[in-house]
PDB file of C-alpha atoms in Angstrom:
ATOM      1  CA  UNK A   1     106.798  80.520 122.532  1.00 75.00           C
ATOM      2  CA  UNK A   2     107.685  84.143 121.749  1.00 78.00           C
ATOM      3  CA  UNK A   3     105.701  86.987 123.303  1.00 79.00           C
ATOM      4  CA  UNK A   4     107.594  89.851 121.685  1.00 83.00           C
ATOM      5  CA  UNK A   5     108.635  90.123 117.992  1.00 80.00           C
ATOM      6  CA  UNK A   6     111.987  91.579 119.040  1.00 86.00           C
ATOM      7  CA  UNK A   7     112.841  88.225 120.629  1.00 85.00           C
ATOM      8  CA  UNK A   8     112.095  86.270 117.459  1.00 85.00           C
ATOM      9  CA  UNK A   9     115.076  84.167 116.342  1.00 87.00           C
ATOM     10  CA  UNK A  10     116.515  84.532 112.840  1.00 86.00           C
ATOM     11  CA  UNK A  11     114.394  83.386 109.902  1.00 84.00           C
ATOM     12  CA  UNK A  12     116.728  80.456 109.221  1.00 88.00           C
ATOM     13  CA  UNK A  13     115.917  79.058 112.693  1.00 88.00           C
ATOM     14  CA  UNK A  14     112.133  79.377 112.419  1.00 85.00           C
ATOM     15  CA  UNK A  15     110.227  76.483 110.909  1.00 86.00           C
ATOM     16  CA  UNK A  16     106.726  77.814 111.512  1.00 87.00           C
ATOM     17  CA  UNK A  17     104.968  80.724 113.200  1.00 86.00           C
ATOM     18  CA  UNK A  18     101.493  80.165 114.593  1.00 89.00           C
ATOM     19  CA  UNK A  19      98.952  82.841 115.389  1.00 90.00           C
ATOM     20  CA  UNK A  20      95.942  82.645 117.720  1.00 93.00           C
ATOM     21  CA  UNK A  21      92.507  82.217 116.137  1.00 96.00           C
ATOM     22  CA  UNK A  22      89.116  82.998 117.610  1.00 97.00           C
ATOM     23  CA  UNK A  23      85.539  81.959 116.955  1.00 98.00           C
ATOM     24  CA  UNK A  24      83.462  85.135 116.901  1.00 97.00           C
ATOM     25  CA  UNK A  25      79.705  85.359 117.292  1.00 97.00           C
ATOM     26  CA  UNK A  26      78.015  88.487 115.964  1.00 96.00           C
ATOM     27  CA  UNK A  27      74.300  89.113 116.439  1.00 96.00           C
ATOM     28  CA  UNK A  28      72.806  91.926 114.420  1.00 95.00           C
ATOM     29  CA  UNK A  29      69.719  93.176 112.627  1.00 94.00           C
ATOM     30  CA  UNK A  30      69.583  91.761 109.116  1.00 91.00           C
ATOM     31  CA  UNK A  31      69.647  95.249 107.588  1.00 93.00           C
ATOM     32  CA  UNK A  32      73.330  95.569 108.633  1.00 95.00           C
ATOM     33  CA  UNK A  33      74.339  92.122 107.416  1.00 94.00           C
ATOM     34  CA  UNK A  34      75.966  93.203 104.143  1.00 94.00           C
ATOM     35  CA  UNK A  35      78.300  95.702 105.792  1.00 96.00           C
ATOM     36  CA  UNK A  36      79.278  93.264 108.543  1.00 95.00           C
ATOM     37  CA  UNK A  37      79.960  90.471 106.052  1.00 95.00           C
ATOM     38  CA  UNK A  38      82.230  92.835 104.111  1.00 96.00           C
ATOM     39  CA  UNK A  39      84.053  93.817 107.314  1.00 96.00           C
ATOM     40  CA  UNK A  40      84.559  90.159 108.249  1.00 95.00           C
ATOM     41  CA  UNK A  41      85.970  89.287 104.824  1.00 94.00           C
ATOM     42  CA  UNK A  42      88.263  92.324 104.929  1.00 94.00           C
ATOM     43  CA  UNK A  43      89.683  91.053 108.241  1.00 93.00           C
ATOM     44  CA  UNK A  44      90.572  87.574 106.939  1.00 92.00           C
ATOM     45  CA  UNK A  45      87.466  86.055 108.465  1.00 92.00           C
ATOM     46  CA  UNK A  46      86.253  82.604 107.519  1.00 94.00           C
ATOM     47  CA  UNK A  47      82.486  82.150 107.704  1.00 96.00           C
ATOM     48  CA  UNK A  48      81.416  79.233 109.883  1.00 97.00           C
ATOM     49  CA  UNK A  49      77.663  79.831 109.857  1.00 96.00           C
ATOM     50  CA  UNK A  50      74.891  82.334 109.243  1.00 95.00           C
ATOM     51  CA  UNK A  51      71.538  81.732 110.893  1.00 95.00           C
ATOM     52  CA  UNK A  52      68.453  83.796 111.463  1.00 93.00           C
ATOM     53  CA  UNK A  53      66.986  84.227 114.942  1.00 88.00           C
ATOM     54  CA  UNK A  54      63.500  85.496 114.364  1.00 85.00           C
ATOM     55  CA  UNK A  55      62.400  87.645 111.473  1.00 87.00           C
ATOM     56  CA  UNK A  56      64.984  90.426 111.574  1.00 91.00           C
ATOM     57  CA  UNK A  57      68.048  89.155 113.480  1.00 94.00           C
ATOM     58  CA  UNK A  58      71.049  87.328 112.083  1.00 94.00           C
ATOM     59  CA  UNK A  59      73.641  85.318 114.007  1.00 96.00           C
ATOM     60  CA  UNK A  60      77.026  85.185 112.289  1.00 96.00           C
ATOM     61  CA  UNK A  61      79.849  82.896 113.339  1.00 97.00           C
ATOM     62  CA  UNK A  62      83.283  83.636 111.917  1.00 97.00           C
ATOM     63  CA  UNK A  63      86.821  82.466 112.560  1.00 97.00           C
ATOM     64  CA  UNK A  64      89.412  85.250 112.692  1.00 96.00           C
ATOM     65  CA  UNK A  65      93.084  85.588 113.438  1.00 94.00           C
ATOM     66  CA  UNK A  66      93.071  87.376 116.797  1.00 94.00           C
ATOM     67  CA  UNK A  67      95.231  90.234 115.539  1.00 91.00           C
ATOM     68  CA  UNK A  68      92.520  91.153 113.008  1.00 92.00           C
ATOM     69  CA  UNK A  69      90.038  92.078 115.755  1.00 93.00           C
ATOM     70  CA  UNK A  70      92.340  93.553 118.421  1.00 91.00           C
ATOM     71  CA  UNK A  71      92.595  97.171 117.300  1.00 89.00           C
ATOM     72  CA  UNK A  72      89.461  98.662 115.799  1.00 93.00           C
ATOM     73  CA  UNK A  73      87.192  95.790 114.749  1.00 94.00           C
ATOM     74  CA  UNK A  74      84.680  96.399 117.539  1.00 94.00           C
ATOM     75  CA  UNK A  75      84.482 100.131 116.755  1.00 95.00           C
ATOM     76  CA  UNK A  76      83.885  99.443 113.066  1.00 95.00           C
ATOM     77  CA  UNK A  77      81.297  96.772 113.892  1.00 96.00           C
ATOM     78  CA  UNK A  78      79.395  99.240 116.085  1.00 96.00           C
ATOM     79  CA  UNK A  79      79.673 101.959 113.440  1.00 96.00           C
ATOM     80  CA  UNK A  80      78.376  99.755 110.611  1.00 96.00           C
ATOM     81  CA  UNK A  81      75.503  98.447 112.742  1.00 96.00           C
ATOM     82  CA  UNK A  82      74.724 101.854 114.305  1.00 95.00           C
ATOM     83  CA  UNK A  83      75.261 100.212 117.688  1.00 93.00           C
ATOM     84  CA  UNK A  84      72.833  97.321 117.128  1.00 92.00           C
ATOM     85  CA  UNK A  85      75.357  94.455 116.863  1.00 95.00           C
ATOM     86  CA  UNK A  86      76.787  92.384 119.667  1.00 95.00           C
ATOM     87  CA  UNK A  87      80.190  90.714 119.492  1.00 95.00           C
ATOM     88  CA  UNK A  88      81.559  87.848 121.541  1.00 96.00           C
ATOM     89  CA  UNK A  89      84.520  85.553 120.918  1.00 96.00           C
ATOM     90  CA  UNK A  90      86.511  82.666 122.300  1.00 97.00           C
ATOM     91  CA  UNK A  91      90.038  81.508 121.558  1.00 96.00           C
ATOM     92  CA  UNK A  92      89.965  78.292 119.538  1.00 96.00           C
ATOM     93  CA  UNK A  93      93.503  77.365 118.485  1.00 95.00           C
ATOM     94  CA  UNK A  94      96.799  78.438 116.947  1.00 94.00           C
ATOM     95  CA  UNK A  95      97.359  78.138 113.195  1.00 93.00           C
ATOM     96  CA  UNK A  96     100.351  78.497 110.950  1.00 90.00           C
ATOM     97  CA  UNK A  97     100.634  81.998 109.568  1.00 75.00           C
ATOM     98  CA  UNK A  98     101.315  82.802 105.935  1.00 63.00           C
ATOM     99  CA  UNK A  99     104.879  83.682 104.990  1.00 50.00           C
TER     100      UNK A  99
END
């Protein structure tokens, strides 16, 4: 396990690098759904489910690499939804990254 990229061994010694993935739950008004779906796709999100809770609320579940939501995802989510979206996540597993 490497916690700092500086300590990464040479490429010839690395067989695989895994990155943490999360399962995110986003609850929002359906009027903001298009913008939030675009944001999720832009951040390498994989849609797990989309359900409606009532007449005007959507519940999105997406899988993301953790590094895609660390910096400014929450700020962009709040901006797109004008503050009406909630965001929660849990770590699910580690997956091989792309080379």
